[in-house]
Amino acid sequence: MRGVVSLKEDGPAGSVRQKTPGERLNVLISGAGIAGCTLAYWLCHSGHSVTVIERSRGLRSSGSPVDVRGPAVDVTGRMNVLAELQDVRIRLRGMTFVDAAGGKVARVDIESLRSSMVPKDIEVARADLVRILHAASANDADYVFGDSIRTLSQDDVGVDVTFEKSPPRRFDLVVGADGLHSIVRRLAFGPDSAFLAHAGLYAATVPLVPSAVSDDEMFLLNVPGKMVALHPRASTPLAYFVFWHPEIPEFDYTNLDQHKLILEKNFTGLGWRVPEFLAAVRAACDLYFDSVARVRVPDWGRGRIVLLGDAASCVSLFGDGSTLAIAGAYELSKALEESPSDPGAAFTRYQAAHGKRVAAKQKALGLMAARLVPKTSTGIWLSTRIFWKAVAGVAAGVRLGRKLRAK
Ligand SMILES: Cc1cc2nc3c(=O)[nH]c(=O)nc-3n(C[C@H](O)[C@H](O)[C@H](O)COP(=O)(O)OP(=O)(O)OC[C@H]3O[C@@H](n4cnc5c(N)ncnc54)[C@H](O)[C@@H]3O)c2cc1C
């Protein structure tokens, strides 16, 4: 990590010519999150020159546990960071549903579900994942913290970029890996309103002071339309608030005071340990609070600018955002490796391959949301007493099938 540094001038604007295959590209990535750090690694690995610009003054540390699944396990394996991820993995044993008085309603054996259904998946704190992905490319890519793109202007052979703080510079390609509220998308593709759709829910997380909670059990309280959860995480427990709510017109994802008021208004009086969680909200200097949203951009590439991760195709919260960010970054780097001199063709191949994964997850978003945050008492009963029992039954069947095959 090079801290807050200025970008260097990179030769006179307009002097860039077409690259020939195998030639080194000069790429700017906006956002040092999961997608940005993974792409930085793979582009550096292919010999390209990479600058990553991150608005925060350091790697962001808030956020919930996330899953590294399927294709993302393969990609992180090829990056040689799997062992590190295993070291910091969260080992959740179970998920206990409670009622407003704190009484146990039902329990799901997460450990056995995972080992039979998805044995290779790894759950880690988002901050640990970003730290490890960043470290993998920190010596090769130029990371610039505390700055943001101000303007983008592209022609056939490059993109002129101005920044909030650093001097202007020209790049061969610009990648928007800057999340749900991407500045690259806004500048090069259009306003958020054209691509971002509220999925009907809001979600927030707040870290709690370490306490005597069980360190391997998650607790959930469902009331119609709302869910509050306590996740143990590795060291700092985290409270989750998720609730169905029509789009709040004046909602500002950067306004901490507003977030505190909204949470207070929607979660006061819910019982269990919610008062304690709301006290943590009131005392918090940093919360994660955002609308659960779908991002749909018809074409992820426009000339020499391309979108990645949540910026291109957010499925938010329930939809494997981190797995898709990692898998998409690898797909984009592979496509650019095949045709560095023809980014348009590379972007089309990247979207054709990765878009299929995203579409499946976006379709499942509504279903997942309804299951985790049922809107009615009947829905809660079905989810806790029937759905999870059925899943456990399937898992037991899978385990039995494996045993029989092994004989
Ligand atoms: C701090 C934080 C906490 C999160 N917590 C949760 C959570 O609790 N639950 C959940 O489901 N999802 C959470 N997410 C989102 C989740 O991690 C992503 O959906 C997913 O991992 C996709 O990764 P991504 O790299 O595309 O986007 P992100 O992980 O969102 O990364 C985007 C990066 O771009 C940076 N950025 C944003 N704007 C600019 C700009 N103008 N210029 C430069 N950089 C910019 C951000 O600071 C961030 O580092 C969180 C994201 C962040 C940034």
Coordinates of C-alpha atoms and ligand atoms in Angstrom, one line a residue:
M1 CA 0.0 0.0 0.0
R2 CA 1.4 3.4 -0.9
G3 CA -0.9 5.5 1.2
V4 CA -2.3 8.8 -0.2
V5 CA 0.0 9.6 -3.1
S6 CA -0.3 11.7 -6.2
L7 CA -0.7 10.2 -9.6
K8 CA 2.3 10.8 -11.9
E9 CA 1.9 12.5 -15.3
D10 CA 2.0 9.9 -18.0
G11 CA 3.1 11.7 -21.2
P12 CA 1.2 14.1 -23.3
A13 CA -2.5 13.6 -23.7
G14 CA -3.6 12.3 -27.1
S15 CA -0.3 10.6 -27.9
V16 CA -1.4 7.0 -27.3
R17 CA -1.6 4.7 -30.2
Q18 CA -3.4 1.4 -30.7
K19 CA -1.8 -1.5 -28.7
T20 CA -0.7 -4.6 -30.4
P21 CA -1.6 -8.0 -28.9
G22 CA 0.5 -8.9 -25.9
E23 CA 1.4 -5.2 -25.4
R24 CA 1.2 -3.7 -21.9
L25 CA -1.9 -1.7 -21.2
N26 CA -2.1 1.2 -18.8
V27 CA -5.3 0.6 -16.8
L28 CA -7.1 2.7 -14.1
I29 CA -9.4 0.9 -11.7
S30 CA -11.8 2.9 -9.6
G31 CA -12.4 1.2 -6.3
A32 CA -10.1 -0.9 -4.1
G33 CA -12.9 -3.3 -3.0
I34 CA -13.3 -7.0 -3.7
A35 CA -13.6 -6.6 -7.5
G36 CA -11.0 -3.9 -7.9
C37 CA -8.3 -5.6 -5.9
T38 CA -8.9 -9.0 -7.6
L39 CA -8.7 -7.4 -11.1
A40 CA -5.5 -5.4 -10.1
Y41 CA -3.9 -8.7 -9.2
W42 CA -4.8 -10.4 -12.5
L43 CA -3.9 -7.5 -14.7
C44 CA -0.5 -7.1 -13.1
H45 CA -0.1 -10.8 -13.5
S46 CA -0.6 -10.4 -17.2
G47 CA 2.1 -7.6 -17.2
H48 CA -0.2 -4.6 -17.5
S49 CA 0.4 -1.4 -15.6
V50 CA -2.3 -0.8 -13.0
T51 CA -3.4 2.2 -10.9
V52 CA -6.2 1.7 -8.4
I53 CA -7.9 4.8 -7.1
E54 CA -9.9 4.5 -3.8
R55 CA -12.1 7.2 -2.4
S56 CA -11.6 6.1 1.2
R57 CA -8.4 7.0 3.0
G58 CA -7.6 3.3 3.5
L59 CA -9.1 -0.1 2.9
R60 CA -12.7 0.1 4.3
S61 CA -13.1 -2.0 7.4
S62 CA -16.9 -2.1 8.0
G63 CA -19.3 -4.6 6.5
S64 CA -20.5 -8.1 7.1
P65 CA -19.2 -11.6 6.7
V66 CA -19.2 -12.6 3.0
D67 CA -18.9 -15.9 1.3
V68 CA -16.2 -17.0 -1.2
R69 CA -18.0 -19.7 -3.2
G70 CA -17.6 -21.9 -6.3
P71 CA -15.8 -20.0 -9.0
A72 CA -14.3 -17.5 -6.5
V73 CA -12.7 -20.4 -4.6
D74 CA -11.0 -21.4 -7.8
V75 CA -9.8 -17.8 -8.6
T76 CA -8.5 -17.2 -5.1
G77 CA -6.8 -20.6 -5.3
R78 CA -4.9 -19.5 -8.4
M79 CA -4.0 -16.3 -6.6
N80 CA -2.4 -18.4 -3.9
V81 CA -4.5 -16.7 -1.1
L82 CA -6.7 -19.7 -0.2
A83 CA -4.5 -20.6 2.8
E84 CA -4.7 -17.1 4.2
L85 CA -8.5 -17.1 3.7
Q86 CA -8.8 -20.4 5.5
D87 CA -6.8 -19.0 8.4
V88 CA -9.3 -16.2 8.9
R89 CA -12.4 -18.1 8.0
I90 CA -15.5 -17.8 10.2
R91 CA -16.6 -21.1 11.5
L92 CA -20.3 -20.7 12.1
R93 CA -21.8 -23.9 13.7
G94 CA -25.4 -22.9 13.8
M95 CA -28.2 -20.4 13.3
T96 CA -30.8 -20.1 16.1
F97 CA -34.1 -18.4 15.5
V98 CA -35.4 -16.6 18.6
D99 CA -38.6 -14.9 19.5
A100 CA -39.1 -11.4 21.0
A101 CA -38.5 -12.8 24.5
G102 CA -35.2 -14.4 23.4
G103 CA -36.7 -17.9 23.5
K104 CA -35.4 -20.5 21.0
V105 CA -37.8 -21.1 18.1
A106 CA -35.7 -23.3 15.8
R107 CA -32.1 -24.1 15.0
V108 CA -30.3 -24.8 11.8
D109 CA -27.0 -26.8 11.9
I110 CA -25.0 -24.6 9.5
E111 CA -21.8 -26.6 10.0
S112 CA -23.3 -29.8 8.7
L113 CA -25.2 -28.0 5.9
R114 CA -22.0 -26.5 4.7
S115 CA -20.0 -29.7 4.9
S116 CA -22.5 -31.6 2.9
M117 CA -23.8 -29.0 0.4
V118 CA -20.9 -26.6 -0.1
P119 CA -17.7 -28.0 1.5
K120 CA -15.3 -25.7 -0.4
D121 CA -17.1 -22.4 0.5
I122 CA -15.3 -20.0 2.9
E123 CA -17.1 -17.4 5.0
V124 CA -14.8 -14.5 5.9
A125 CA -15.2 -10.9 7.2
R126 CA -15.4 -8.6 4.2
A127 CA -12.6 -6.5 5.7
D128 CA -10.3 -9.6 5.8
L129 CA -11.2 -10.6 2.3
V130 CA -10.3 -7.1 0.9
R131 CA -7.1 -7.0 3.0
I132 CA -5.9 -10.3 1.6
L133 CA -6.9 -9.5 -2.0
H134 CA -5.2 -6.1 -1.8
A135 CA -2.0 -7.6 -0.3
A136 CA -1.8 -9.9 -3.3
S137 CA -1.3 -7.0 -5.7
A138 CA 0.0 -4.2 -3.4
N139 CA 3.6 -4.5 -4.6
D140 CA 2.7 -4.5 -8.3
A141 CA -0.2 -2.1 -8.7
D142 CA -0.1 1.5 -7.7
Y143 CA -2.8 2.1 -5.0
V144 CA -4.0 5.7 -4.5
F145 CA -6.2 6.3 -1.5
G146 CA -8.3 9.3 -0.6
D147 CA -9.1 10.4 -4.1
S148 CA -11.8 9.9 -6.7
I149 CA -12.3 10.4 -10.4
R150 CA -13.9 13.8 -11.3
T151 CA -14.3 13.5 -15.1
L152 CA -13.8 11.0 -17.9
S153 CA -13.4 11.8 -21.6
Q154 CA -12.6 9.0 -24.1
D155 CA -11.6 8.7 -27.7
D156 CA -10.8 5.7 -29.8
V157 CA -7.5 5.0 -28.2
G158 CA -7.6 6.2 -24.6
V159 CA -9.4 7.9 -21.7
D160 CA -8.5 11.3 -20.3
V161 CA -9.2 11.3 -16.6
T162 CA -9.3 14.2 -14.1
F163 CA -9.3 13.6 -10.3
E164 CA -10.5 15.3 -7.2
K165 CA -6.9 15.7 -6.0
S166 CA -4.4 14.2 -8.3
P167 CA -3.2 15.7 -11.6
P168 CA -5.0 14.7 -14.8
R169 CA -3.8 11.6 -16.6
R170 CA -4.5 9.4 -19.6
F171 CA -5.1 5.7 -19.6
D172 CA -5.7 3.0 -22.2
L173 CA -8.7 1.6 -20.2
V174 CA -10.8 2.6 -17.2
V175 CA -12.6 0.1 -15.0
G176 CA -15.4 1.1 -12.7
A177 CA -15.1 -1.4 -9.7
D178 CA -16.5 1.3 -7.4
G179 CA -19.6 -0.5 -6.1
L180 CA -23.3 0.1 -6.1
H181 CA -23.0 3.9 -6.4
S182 CA -20.2 3.8 -9.0
I183 CA -18.8 7.2 -10.1
V184 CA -17.5 5.6 -13.3
R185 CA -21.0 4.4 -14.2
R186 CA -22.5 7.8 -13.5
L187 CA -19.9 9.6 -15.6
A188 CA -19.7 7.3 -18.5
F189 CA -23.0 5.5 -18.7
G190 CA -25.7 7.7 -17.1
P191 CA -27.5 8.6 -13.9
D192 CA -28.1 6.0 -11.2
S193 CA -31.8 6.2 -11.8
A194 CA -31.3 4.6 -15.2
F195 CA -29.6 1.4 -13.8
L196 CA -30.3 1.1 -10.1
A197 CA -33.6 -0.4 -8.8
H198 CA -34.6 -0.6 -5.2
A199 CA -35.4 -4.3 -4.5
G200 CA -37.8 -3.4 -1.6
L201 CA -35.5 -3.8 1.3
Y202 CA -32.9 -1.8 3.3
A203 CA -30.0 -3.4 5.2
A204 CA -27.6 -2.2 7.9
T205 CA -24.9 -3.7 10.0
V206 CA -23.2 -2.3 13.1
P207 CA -20.3 -3.8 15.0
L208 CA -20.8 -4.5 18.7
V209 CA -18.3 -4.6 21.5
P210 CA -16.9 -8.1 22.0
S211 CA -19.0 -9.7 24.7
A212 CA -19.9 -13.1 26.1
V213 CA -21.8 -14.2 23.0
S214 CA -21.2 -17.6 21.7
D215 CA -18.5 -17.3 19.0
D216 CA -19.9 -19.8 16.6
E217 CA -23.6 -19.3 16.7
M218 CA -25.8 -16.8 14.8
F219 CA -29.1 -15.6 16.3
L220 CA -32.0 -14.3 14.3
L221 CA -35.2 -12.6 15.2
N222 CA -37.9 -12.4 12.5
V223 CA -41.0 -10.2 12.9
P224 CA -43.2 -9.6 9.9
G225 CA -41.2 -7.6 7.3
K226 CA -38.1 -7.2 9.6
M227 CA -35.1 -9.3 10.6
V228 CA -32.5 -8.6 13.3
A229 CA -29.6 -10.9 13.6
L230 CA -26.5 -11.2 15.7
H231 CA -23.5 -12.7 13.8
P232 CA -20.5 -13.6 16.0
R233 CA -17.8 -12.9 13.4
A234 CA -14.3 -13.8 14.3
S235 CA -13.6 -11.2 17.0
T236 CA -16.3 -8.5 16.8
P237 CA -19.9 -9.5 16.8
L238 CA -22.1 -7.7 14.3
A239 CA -25.8 -6.8 14.5
Y240 CA -27.8 -6.9 11.2
F241 CA -31.0 -5.1 10.5
V242 CA -32.9 -5.9 7.3
F243 CA -36.4 -4.7 6.6
W244 CA -38.9 -4.3 3.8
H245 CA -39.6 -0.6 3.1
P246 CA -40.7 1.3 0.0
E247 CA -37.9 3.4 -1.5
I248 CA -37.2 6.3 0.8
P249 CA -37.1 9.3 -1.6
E250 CA -34.6 11.4 0.4
F251 CA -32.4 8.4 1.3
D252 CA -28.7 9.3 1.3
Y253 CA -26.4 6.3 1.6
T254 CA -23.7 8.6 3.0
N255 CA -25.8 10.2 5.7
L256 CA -25.0 8.5 9.1
D257 CA -27.4 10.6 11.1
Q258 CA -30.2 9.8 8.7
H259 CA -29.4 6.1 9.0
K260 CA -29.5 6.2 12.7
L261 CA -33.0 7.8 12.7
I262 CA -34.3 5.3 10.2
L263 CA -33.1 2.4 12.2
E264 CA -34.5 3.8 15.4
K265 CA -37.8 4.4 13.8
N266 CA -38.1 1.0 12.3
F267 CA -36.7 -1.2 15.1
T268 CA -37.7 0.3 18.4
G269 CA -39.9 -1.9 20.5
L270 CA -38.9 -5.2 18.9
G271 CA -37.7 -7.0 22.0
W272 CA -34.9 -9.6 22.4
R273 CA -31.5 -7.8 22.3
V274 CA -32.6 -5.1 19.8
P275 CA -32.4 -2.2 22.4
E276 CA -28.7 -3.1 22.9
F277 CA -28.1 -3.2 19.1
L278 CA -29.9 0.2 18.7
A279 CA -27.6 1.6 21.5
A280 CA -24.7 0.5 19.4
V281 CA -26.2 2.2 16.3
R282 CA -26.6 5.5 18.3
A283 CA -22.9 5.3 19.4
A284 CA -21.5 4.3 15.9
C285 CA -19.2 6.4 13.9
D286 CA -19.4 4.1 10.9
L287 CA -22.4 2.0 9.8
Y288 CA -23.1 0.0 6.7
F289 CA -26.5 1.1 5.6
D290 CA -27.8 0.9 2.1
S291 CA -30.8 0.0 0.0
V292 CA -30.8 -3.6 -1.3
A293 CA -30.7 -2.9 -4.9
R294 CA -30.4 -4.5 -8.3
V295 CA -28.0 -2.9 -10.8
R296 CA -28.8 -3.7 -14.5
V297 CA -26.6 -2.1 -17.2
P298 CA -27.4 -3.5 -20.6
D299 CA -23.8 -3.2 -21.9
W300 CA -21.0 -3.3 -19.3
G301 CA -18.5 -1.8 -21.7
R302 CA -18.6 1.6 -23.4
G303 CA -15.6 2.3 -25.7
R304 CA -12.6 2.0 -23.4
I305 CA -14.5 2.1 -20.1
V306 CA -16.0 -1.0 -18.5
L307 CA -17.9 -1.8 -15.3
L308 CA -17.2 -4.7 -12.9
G309 CA -18.7 -6.1 -9.7
D310 CA -21.6 -4.2 -8.0
A311 CA -21.1 -1.3 -10.4
A312 CA -22.1 -3.5 -13.3
S313 CA -24.5 -5.9 -11.8
C314 CA -25.2 -5.6 -8.1
V315 CA -27.3 -8.3 -6.6
S316 CA -26.9 -6.9 -3.1
L317 CA -26.8 -8.7 0.2
F318 CA -28.4 -12.1 -0.6
G319 CA -26.8 -12.7 -3.9
D320 CA -23.2 -13.7 -3.6
G321 CA -21.9 -10.1 -4.4
S322 CA -18.3 -11.0 -3.4
T323 CA -18.2 -14.3 -5.3
L324 CA -19.5 -12.5 -8.4
A325 CA -17.0 -9.7 -7.9
I326 CA -14.1 -12.1 -7.8
A327 CA -15.3 -14.3 -10.6
G328 CA -16.1 -11.3 -12.8
A329 CA -12.7 -9.7 -12.3
Y330 CA -11.0 -12.9 -13.4
E331 CA -13.3 -13.2 -16.4
L332 CA -12.5 -9.6 -17.4
S333 CA -8.8 -10.1 -17.1
K334 CA -8.9 -13.3 -19.2
A335 CA -10.9 -11.5 -21.9
L336 CA -8.4 -8.7 -22.0
E337 CA -5.5 -11.1 -22.1
E338 CA -7.0 -12.6 -25.3
S339 CA -7.4 -9.3 -27.1
P340 CA -5.7 -6.4 -25.4
S341 CA -5.8 -4.4 -28.6
D342 CA -9.5 -4.8 -29.0
P343 CA -11.1 -3.9 -25.6
G344 CA -14.6 -3.8 -27.2
A345 CA -14.4 -7.5 -28.1
A346 CA -12.9 -8.3 -24.8
F347 CA -15.7 -6.5 -22.9
T348 CA -18.3 -8.4 -25.0
R349 CA -16.7 -11.8 -24.2
Y350 CA -16.4 -10.9 -20.5
Q351 CA -20.1 -10.0 -20.3
A352 CA -21.2 -13.0 -22.3
A353 CA -19.4 -15.3 -19.9
H354 CA -20.0 -13.6 -16.6
G355 CA -23.5 -12.3 -17.4
K356 CA -24.9 -15.8 -17.2
R357 CA -23.8 -16.2 -13.5
V358 CA -25.2 -12.8 -12.6
A359 CA -28.6 -13.3 -14.3
A360 CA -29.1 -16.5 -12.3
K361 CA -28.4 -14.7 -9.0
Q362 CA -30.5 -11.7 -9.8
K363 CA -33.4 -13.9 -10.5
A364 CA -33.0 -15.6 -7.1
L365 CA -32.9 -12.3 -5.1
G366 CA -36.6 -11.9 -4.5
L367 CA -36.9 -15.5 -3.4
M368 CA -33.9 -15.2 -1.0
A369 CA -35.3 -12.0 0.5
A370 CA -38.7 -13.5 1.1
R371 CA -37.2 -16.5 2.8
L372 CA -34.9 -14.5 5.1
V373 CA -37.2 -11.7 5.9
P374 CA -40.8 -13.1 5.6
K375 CA -43.4 -10.4 5.4
T376 CA -46.1 -12.3 7.4
S377 CA -46.3 -14.5 10.5
T378 CA -47.3 -17.4 8.3
G379 CA -44.2 -16.7 6.2
I380 CA -42.0 -16.7 9.3
W381 CA -43.5 -20.0 10.5
L382 CA -43.0 -21.6 7.1
S383 CA -39.4 -20.4 6.9
T384 CA -38.3 -21.4 10.3
R385 CA -40.2 -24.6 10.8
I386 CA -40.6 -26.0 7.2
F387 CA -38.0 -24.5 4.8
W388 CA -34.9 -25.0 6.9
K389 CA -36.0 -28.5 7.9
A390 CA -36.4 -29.3 4.3
V391 CA -32.9 -28.0 3.5
A392 CA -31.5 -30.1 6.4
G393 CA -33.3 -33.1 4.9
V394 CA -31.7 -32.6 1.5
A395 CA -28.3 -32.1 3.1
A396 CA -28.7 -35.4 5.0
G397 CA -29.7 -37.1 1.7
V398 CA -26.5 -35.7 0.1
R399 CA -24.4 -37.0 3.0
L400 CA -26.0 -40.4 2.7
G401 CA -25.5 -40.5 -1.1
R402 CA -21.8 -39.7 -0.6
K403 CA -21.4 -42.4 2.0
L404 CA -23.0 -45.0 -0.2
R405 CA -20.9 -44.0 -3.2
A406 CA -17.7 -44.2 -1.1
K407 CA -18.5 -47.8 -0.2
Ligands
LIG1 C1 -17.6 -0.5 3.4 C2 -18.5 -1.5 2.8 C3 -19.3 -2.4 3.6 C4 -20.1 -3.3 3.1 N1 -20.8 -4.0 3.9 C5 -21.7 -4.9 3.3 C6 -22.6 -5.6 4.2 O1 -22.6 -5.5 5.4 N2 -23.4 -6.5 3.6 C7 -23.5 -6.6 2.3 O2 -24.3 -7.4 1.8 N3 -22.7 -6.0 1.4 C8 -21.8 -5.1 1.9 N4 -21.0 -4.4 1.1 C9 -21.1 -4.7 -0.3 C10 -20.4 -6.0 -0.7 O3 -19.2 -6.1 -0.1 C11 -20.3 -5.9 -2.3 O4 -21.6 -6.1 -2.7 C12 -19.5 -7.0 -3.0 O5 -18.5 -7.5 -2.2 C13 -19.1 -6.5 -4.4 O6 -17.8 -6.0 -4.4 P1 -17.4 -4.8 -5.3 O7 -15.9 -4.8 -5.2 O8 -18.0 -4.7 -6.6 O9 -17.9 -3.5 -4.5 P2 -17.5 -3.0 -3.1 O10 -17.1 -4.1 -2.2 O11 -18.6 -2.2 -2.6 O12 -16.2 -2.1 -3.3 C14 -16.3 -0.8 -4.0 C15 -15.1 0.0 -3.6 O13 -15.1 1.2 -4.4 C16 -14.9 2.3 -3.5 N5 -15.5 3.5 -4.1 C17 -16.8 3.9 -4.0 N6 -16.9 5.0 -4.7 C18 -15.7 5.4 -5.1 C19 -15.2 6.5 -5.9 N7 -16.0 7.5 -6.2 N8 -13.9 6.5 -6.2 C20 -13.1 5.5 -5.7 N9 -13.5 4.5 -5.0 C21 -14.8 4.4 -4.7 C22 -15.5 1.9 -2.2 O14 -15.0 2.6 -1.1 C23 -15.1 0.4 -2.1 O15 -13.8 0.2 -1.6 C24 -20.2 -3.5 1.6 C25 -19.4 -2.6 0.8 C26 -18.6 -1.7 1.4 C27 -17.7 -0.8 0.5

